[in-house]
CSV table of N, CA and C in Angstrom, one decimal:
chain,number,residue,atom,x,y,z
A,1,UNK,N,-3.1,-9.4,-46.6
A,1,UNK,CA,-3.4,-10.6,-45.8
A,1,UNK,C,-3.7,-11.7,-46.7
A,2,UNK,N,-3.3,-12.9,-46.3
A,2,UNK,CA,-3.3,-14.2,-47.2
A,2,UNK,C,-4.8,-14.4,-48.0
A,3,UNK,N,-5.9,-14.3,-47.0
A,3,UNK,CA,-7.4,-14.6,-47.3
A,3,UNK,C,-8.3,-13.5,-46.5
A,4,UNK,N,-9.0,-13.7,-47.1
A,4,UNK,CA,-10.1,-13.0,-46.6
A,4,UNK,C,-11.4,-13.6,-46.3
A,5,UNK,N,-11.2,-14.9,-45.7
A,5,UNK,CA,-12.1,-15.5,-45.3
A,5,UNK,C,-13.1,-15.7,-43.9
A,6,UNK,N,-11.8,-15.7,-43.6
A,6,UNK,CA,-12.3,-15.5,-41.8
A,6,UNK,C,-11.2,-14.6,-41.2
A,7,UNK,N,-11.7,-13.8,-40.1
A,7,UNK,CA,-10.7,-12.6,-40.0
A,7,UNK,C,-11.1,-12.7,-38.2
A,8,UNK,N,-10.0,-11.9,-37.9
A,8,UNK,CA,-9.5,-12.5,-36.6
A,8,UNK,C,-9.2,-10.9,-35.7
A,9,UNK,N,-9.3,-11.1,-34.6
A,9,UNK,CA,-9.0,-9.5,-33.8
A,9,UNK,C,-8.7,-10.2,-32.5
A,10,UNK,N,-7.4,-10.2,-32.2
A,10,UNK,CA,-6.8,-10.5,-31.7
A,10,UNK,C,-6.1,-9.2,-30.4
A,11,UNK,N,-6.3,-9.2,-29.3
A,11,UNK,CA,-5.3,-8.6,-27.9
A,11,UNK,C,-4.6,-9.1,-27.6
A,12,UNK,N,-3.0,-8.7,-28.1
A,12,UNK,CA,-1.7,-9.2,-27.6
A,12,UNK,C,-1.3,-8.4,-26.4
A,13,UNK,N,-0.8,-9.3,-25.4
A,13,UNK,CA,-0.4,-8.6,-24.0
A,13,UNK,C,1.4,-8.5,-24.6
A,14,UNK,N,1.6,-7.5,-25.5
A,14,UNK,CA,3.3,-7.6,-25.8
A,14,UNK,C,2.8,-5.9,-26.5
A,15,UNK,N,3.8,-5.1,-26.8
A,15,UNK,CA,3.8,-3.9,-27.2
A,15,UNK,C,3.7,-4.4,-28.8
A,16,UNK,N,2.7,-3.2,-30.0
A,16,UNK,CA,3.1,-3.7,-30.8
A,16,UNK,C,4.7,-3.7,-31.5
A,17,UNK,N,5.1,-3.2,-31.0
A,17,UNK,CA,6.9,-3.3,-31.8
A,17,UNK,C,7.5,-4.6,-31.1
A,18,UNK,N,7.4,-5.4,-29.7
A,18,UNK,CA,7.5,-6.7,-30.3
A,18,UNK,C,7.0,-7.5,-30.2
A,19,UNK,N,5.6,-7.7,-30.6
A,19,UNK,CA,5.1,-8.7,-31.9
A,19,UNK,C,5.7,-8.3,-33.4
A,20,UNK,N,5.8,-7.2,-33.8
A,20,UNK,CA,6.9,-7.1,-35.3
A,20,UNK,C,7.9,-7.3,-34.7
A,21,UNK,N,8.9,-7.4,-33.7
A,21,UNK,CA,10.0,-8.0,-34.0
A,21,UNK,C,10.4,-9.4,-33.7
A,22,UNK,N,9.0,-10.1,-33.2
A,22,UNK,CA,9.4,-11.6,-33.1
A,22,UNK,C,8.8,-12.2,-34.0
A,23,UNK,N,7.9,-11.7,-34.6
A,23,UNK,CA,7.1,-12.5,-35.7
A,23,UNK,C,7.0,-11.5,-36.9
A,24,UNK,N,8.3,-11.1,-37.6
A,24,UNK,CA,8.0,-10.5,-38.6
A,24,UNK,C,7.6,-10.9,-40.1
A,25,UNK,N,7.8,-12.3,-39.7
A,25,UNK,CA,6.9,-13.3,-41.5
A,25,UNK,C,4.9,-12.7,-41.3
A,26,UNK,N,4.5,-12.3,-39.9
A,26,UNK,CA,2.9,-12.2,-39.7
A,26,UNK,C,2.5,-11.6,-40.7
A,27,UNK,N,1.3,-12.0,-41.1
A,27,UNK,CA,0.4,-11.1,-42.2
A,27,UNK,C,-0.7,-10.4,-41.0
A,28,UNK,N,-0.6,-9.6,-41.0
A,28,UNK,CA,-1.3,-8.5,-40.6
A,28,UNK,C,-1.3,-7.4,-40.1
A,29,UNK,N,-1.7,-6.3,-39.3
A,29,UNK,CA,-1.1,-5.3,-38.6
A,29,UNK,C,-1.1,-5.4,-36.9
A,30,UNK,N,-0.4,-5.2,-36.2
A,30,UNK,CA,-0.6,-5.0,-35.1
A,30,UNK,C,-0.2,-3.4,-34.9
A,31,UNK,N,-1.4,-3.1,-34.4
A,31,UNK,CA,-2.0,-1.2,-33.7
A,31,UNK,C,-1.7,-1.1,-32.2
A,32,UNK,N,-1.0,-0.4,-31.4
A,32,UNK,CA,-0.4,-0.6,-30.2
A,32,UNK,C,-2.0,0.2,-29.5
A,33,UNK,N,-2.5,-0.5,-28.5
A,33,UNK,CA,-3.4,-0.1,-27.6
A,33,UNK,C,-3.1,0.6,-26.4
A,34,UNK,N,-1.9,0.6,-25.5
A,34,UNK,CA,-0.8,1.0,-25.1
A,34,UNK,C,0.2,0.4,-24.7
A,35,UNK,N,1.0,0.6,-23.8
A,35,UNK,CA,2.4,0.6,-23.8
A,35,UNK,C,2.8,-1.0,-23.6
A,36,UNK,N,1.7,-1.6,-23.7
A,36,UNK,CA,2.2,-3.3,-23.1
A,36,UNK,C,1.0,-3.7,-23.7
A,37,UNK,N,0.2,-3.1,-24.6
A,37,UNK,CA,-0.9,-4.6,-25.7
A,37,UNK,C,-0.7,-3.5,-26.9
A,38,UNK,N,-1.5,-4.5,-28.1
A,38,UNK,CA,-1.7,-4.4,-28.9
A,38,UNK,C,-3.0,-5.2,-29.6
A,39,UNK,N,-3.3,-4.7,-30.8
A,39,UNK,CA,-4.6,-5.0,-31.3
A,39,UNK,C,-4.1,-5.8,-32.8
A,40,UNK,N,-4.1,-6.7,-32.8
A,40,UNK,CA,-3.3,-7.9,-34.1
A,40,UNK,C,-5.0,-8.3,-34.8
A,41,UNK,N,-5.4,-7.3,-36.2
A,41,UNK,CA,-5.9,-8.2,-37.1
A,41,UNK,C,-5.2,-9.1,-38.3
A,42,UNK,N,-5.9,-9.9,-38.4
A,42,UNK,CA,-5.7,-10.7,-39.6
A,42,UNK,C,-6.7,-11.7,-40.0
A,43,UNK,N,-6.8,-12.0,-41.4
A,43,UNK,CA,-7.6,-12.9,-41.9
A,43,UNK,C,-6.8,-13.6,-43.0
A,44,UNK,N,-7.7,-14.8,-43.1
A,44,UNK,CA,-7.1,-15.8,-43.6
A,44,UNK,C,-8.8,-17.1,-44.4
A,45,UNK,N,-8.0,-17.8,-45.4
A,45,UNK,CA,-9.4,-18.5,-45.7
A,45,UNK,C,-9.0,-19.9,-45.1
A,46,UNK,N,-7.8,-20.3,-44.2
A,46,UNK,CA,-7.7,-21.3,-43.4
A,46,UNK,C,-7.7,-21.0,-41.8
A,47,UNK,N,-9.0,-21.4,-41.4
A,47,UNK,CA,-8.8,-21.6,-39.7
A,47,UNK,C,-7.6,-21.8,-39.1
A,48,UNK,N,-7.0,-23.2,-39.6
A,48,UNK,CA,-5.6,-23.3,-39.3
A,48,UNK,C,-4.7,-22.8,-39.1
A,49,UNK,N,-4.9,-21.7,-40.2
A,49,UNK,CA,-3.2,-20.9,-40.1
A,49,UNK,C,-3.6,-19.5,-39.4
A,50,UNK,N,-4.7,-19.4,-39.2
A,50,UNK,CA,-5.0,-18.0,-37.9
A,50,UNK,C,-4.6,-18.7,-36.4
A,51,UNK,N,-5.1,-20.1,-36.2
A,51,UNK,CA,-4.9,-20.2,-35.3
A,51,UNK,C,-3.1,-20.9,-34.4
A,52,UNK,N,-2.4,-21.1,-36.0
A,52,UNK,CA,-1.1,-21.3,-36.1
A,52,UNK,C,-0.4,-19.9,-35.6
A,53,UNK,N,-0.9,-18.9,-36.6
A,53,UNK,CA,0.0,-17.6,-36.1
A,53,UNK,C,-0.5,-17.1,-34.9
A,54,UNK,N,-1.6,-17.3,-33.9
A,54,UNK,CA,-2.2,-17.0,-32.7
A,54,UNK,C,-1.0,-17.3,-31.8
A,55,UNK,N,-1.0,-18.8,-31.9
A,55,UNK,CA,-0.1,-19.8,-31.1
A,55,UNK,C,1.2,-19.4,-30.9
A,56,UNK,N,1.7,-18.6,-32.2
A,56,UNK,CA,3.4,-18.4,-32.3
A,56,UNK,C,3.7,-17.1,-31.1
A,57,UNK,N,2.7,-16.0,-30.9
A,57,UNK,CA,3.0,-14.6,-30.6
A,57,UNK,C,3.9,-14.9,-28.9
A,58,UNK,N,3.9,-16.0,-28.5
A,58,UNK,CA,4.6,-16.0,-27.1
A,58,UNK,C,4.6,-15.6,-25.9
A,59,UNK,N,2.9,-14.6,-25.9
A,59,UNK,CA,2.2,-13.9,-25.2
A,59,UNK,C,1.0,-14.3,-25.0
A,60,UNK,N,0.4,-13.8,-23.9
A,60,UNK,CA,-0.8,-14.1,-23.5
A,60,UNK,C,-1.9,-13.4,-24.7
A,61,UNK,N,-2.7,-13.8,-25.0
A,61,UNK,CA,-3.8,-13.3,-25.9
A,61,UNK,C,-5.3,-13.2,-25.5
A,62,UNK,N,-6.1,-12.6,-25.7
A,62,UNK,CA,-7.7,-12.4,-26.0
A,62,UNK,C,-8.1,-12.4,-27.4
A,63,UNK,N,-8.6,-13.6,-27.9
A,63,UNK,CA,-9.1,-13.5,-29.3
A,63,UNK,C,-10.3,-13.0,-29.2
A,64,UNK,N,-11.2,-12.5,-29.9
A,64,UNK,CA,-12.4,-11.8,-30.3
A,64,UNK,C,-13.3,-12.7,-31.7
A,65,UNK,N,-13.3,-13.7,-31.5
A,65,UNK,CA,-13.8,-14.6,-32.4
A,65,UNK,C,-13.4,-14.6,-34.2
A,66,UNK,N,-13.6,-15.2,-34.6
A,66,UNK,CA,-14.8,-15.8,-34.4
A,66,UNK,C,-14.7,-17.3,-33.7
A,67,UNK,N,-16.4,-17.6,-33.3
A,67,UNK,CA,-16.3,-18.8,-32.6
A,67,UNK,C,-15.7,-20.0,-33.1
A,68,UNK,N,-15.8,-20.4,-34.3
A,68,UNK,CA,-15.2,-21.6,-35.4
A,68,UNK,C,-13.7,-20.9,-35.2
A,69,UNK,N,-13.1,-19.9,-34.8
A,69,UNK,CA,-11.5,-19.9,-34.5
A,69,UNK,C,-11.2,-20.1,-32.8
A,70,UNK,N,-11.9,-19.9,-32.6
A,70,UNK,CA,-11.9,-20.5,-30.6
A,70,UNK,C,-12.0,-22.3,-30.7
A,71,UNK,N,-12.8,-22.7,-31.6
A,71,UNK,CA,-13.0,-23.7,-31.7
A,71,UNK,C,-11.9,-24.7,-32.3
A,72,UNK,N,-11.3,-24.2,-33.1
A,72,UNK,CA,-9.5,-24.5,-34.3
A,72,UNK,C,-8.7,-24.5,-32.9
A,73,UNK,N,-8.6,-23.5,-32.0
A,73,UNK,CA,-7.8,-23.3,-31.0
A,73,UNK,C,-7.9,-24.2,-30.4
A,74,UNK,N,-9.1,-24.7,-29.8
A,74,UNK,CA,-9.1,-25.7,-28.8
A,74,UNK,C,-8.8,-26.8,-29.5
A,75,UNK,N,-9.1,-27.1,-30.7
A,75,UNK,CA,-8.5,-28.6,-31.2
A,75,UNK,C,-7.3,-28.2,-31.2
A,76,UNK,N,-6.1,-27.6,-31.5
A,76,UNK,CA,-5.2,-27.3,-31.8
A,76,UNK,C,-4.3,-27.9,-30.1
A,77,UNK,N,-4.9,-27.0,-29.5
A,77,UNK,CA,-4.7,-27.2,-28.1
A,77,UNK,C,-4.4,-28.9,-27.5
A,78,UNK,N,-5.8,-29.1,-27.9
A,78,UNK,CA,-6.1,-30.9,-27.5
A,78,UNK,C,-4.5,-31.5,-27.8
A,79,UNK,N,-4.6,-31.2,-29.5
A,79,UNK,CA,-3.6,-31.9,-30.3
A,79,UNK,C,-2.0,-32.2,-29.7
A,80,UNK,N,-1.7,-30.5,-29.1
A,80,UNK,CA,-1.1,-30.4,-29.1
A,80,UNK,C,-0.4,-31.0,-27.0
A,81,UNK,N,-1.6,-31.2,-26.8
A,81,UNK,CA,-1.9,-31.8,-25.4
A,81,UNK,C,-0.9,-33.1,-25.3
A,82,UNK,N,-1.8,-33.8,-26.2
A,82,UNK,CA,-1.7,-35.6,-26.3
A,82,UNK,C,-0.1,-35.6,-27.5
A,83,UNK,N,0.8,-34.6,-28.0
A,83,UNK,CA,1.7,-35.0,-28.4
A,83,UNK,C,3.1,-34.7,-26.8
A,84,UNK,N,2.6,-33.9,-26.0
A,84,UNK,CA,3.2,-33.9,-25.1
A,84,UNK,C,2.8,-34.7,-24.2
A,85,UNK,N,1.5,-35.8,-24.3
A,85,UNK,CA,1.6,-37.0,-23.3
A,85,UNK,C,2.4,-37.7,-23.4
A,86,UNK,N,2.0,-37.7,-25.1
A,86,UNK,CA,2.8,-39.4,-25.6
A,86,UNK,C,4.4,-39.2,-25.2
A,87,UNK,N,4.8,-38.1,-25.5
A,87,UNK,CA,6.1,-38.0,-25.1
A,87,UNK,C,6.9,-38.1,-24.0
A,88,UNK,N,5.8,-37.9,-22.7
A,88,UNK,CA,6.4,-38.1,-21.8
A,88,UNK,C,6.2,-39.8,-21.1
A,89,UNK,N,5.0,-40.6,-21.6
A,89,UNK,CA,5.0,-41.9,-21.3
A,89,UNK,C,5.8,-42.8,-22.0
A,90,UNK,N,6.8,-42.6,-22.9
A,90,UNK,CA,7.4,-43.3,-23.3
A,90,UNK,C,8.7,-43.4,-22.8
């Protein structure tokens, strides 16, 4: 795993075989919980980029904190809000 700073536990609503086959650059493991989730940890010493690889998996998720990563999310979120305003008011 890149860092070991802040670490992340993550419920993917996707089997783990594809989250490894749509995101196989991920650093971490995804543990199949059954036949349609999976259990994705990983840590990282950038908020950022946990909450970048969160964003990519294309599925619905349940993060399990930490709170300062719920928090990266929702700015991420915001961010990524107001680039799809601006886009559409112009």
């Amino acid at each position: 795993m890149p860092g070991a700073g802040h670490e992340a536990r993550v419920t993917v609503h996707a089997s783990a075989e594809q989250v490894a086959a749509r995101l196989p650059w991920l650093s971490g493991a995804a543990e199949p919980i059954d036949a349609e989730r999976c259990e994705y940890r990983t840590s990282d010493d950038d908020l950022r980029w946990l909450a970048l690889r969160i964003a990519m998996f294309g599925a619905d998720v349940e993060v399990d904190g930490p709170p300062e990563l719920h928090a990266q999310l929702d700015a991420l979120a915001r961010r990524l809000q107001q680039v799809v305003r601006d886009a559409r008011a112009r």
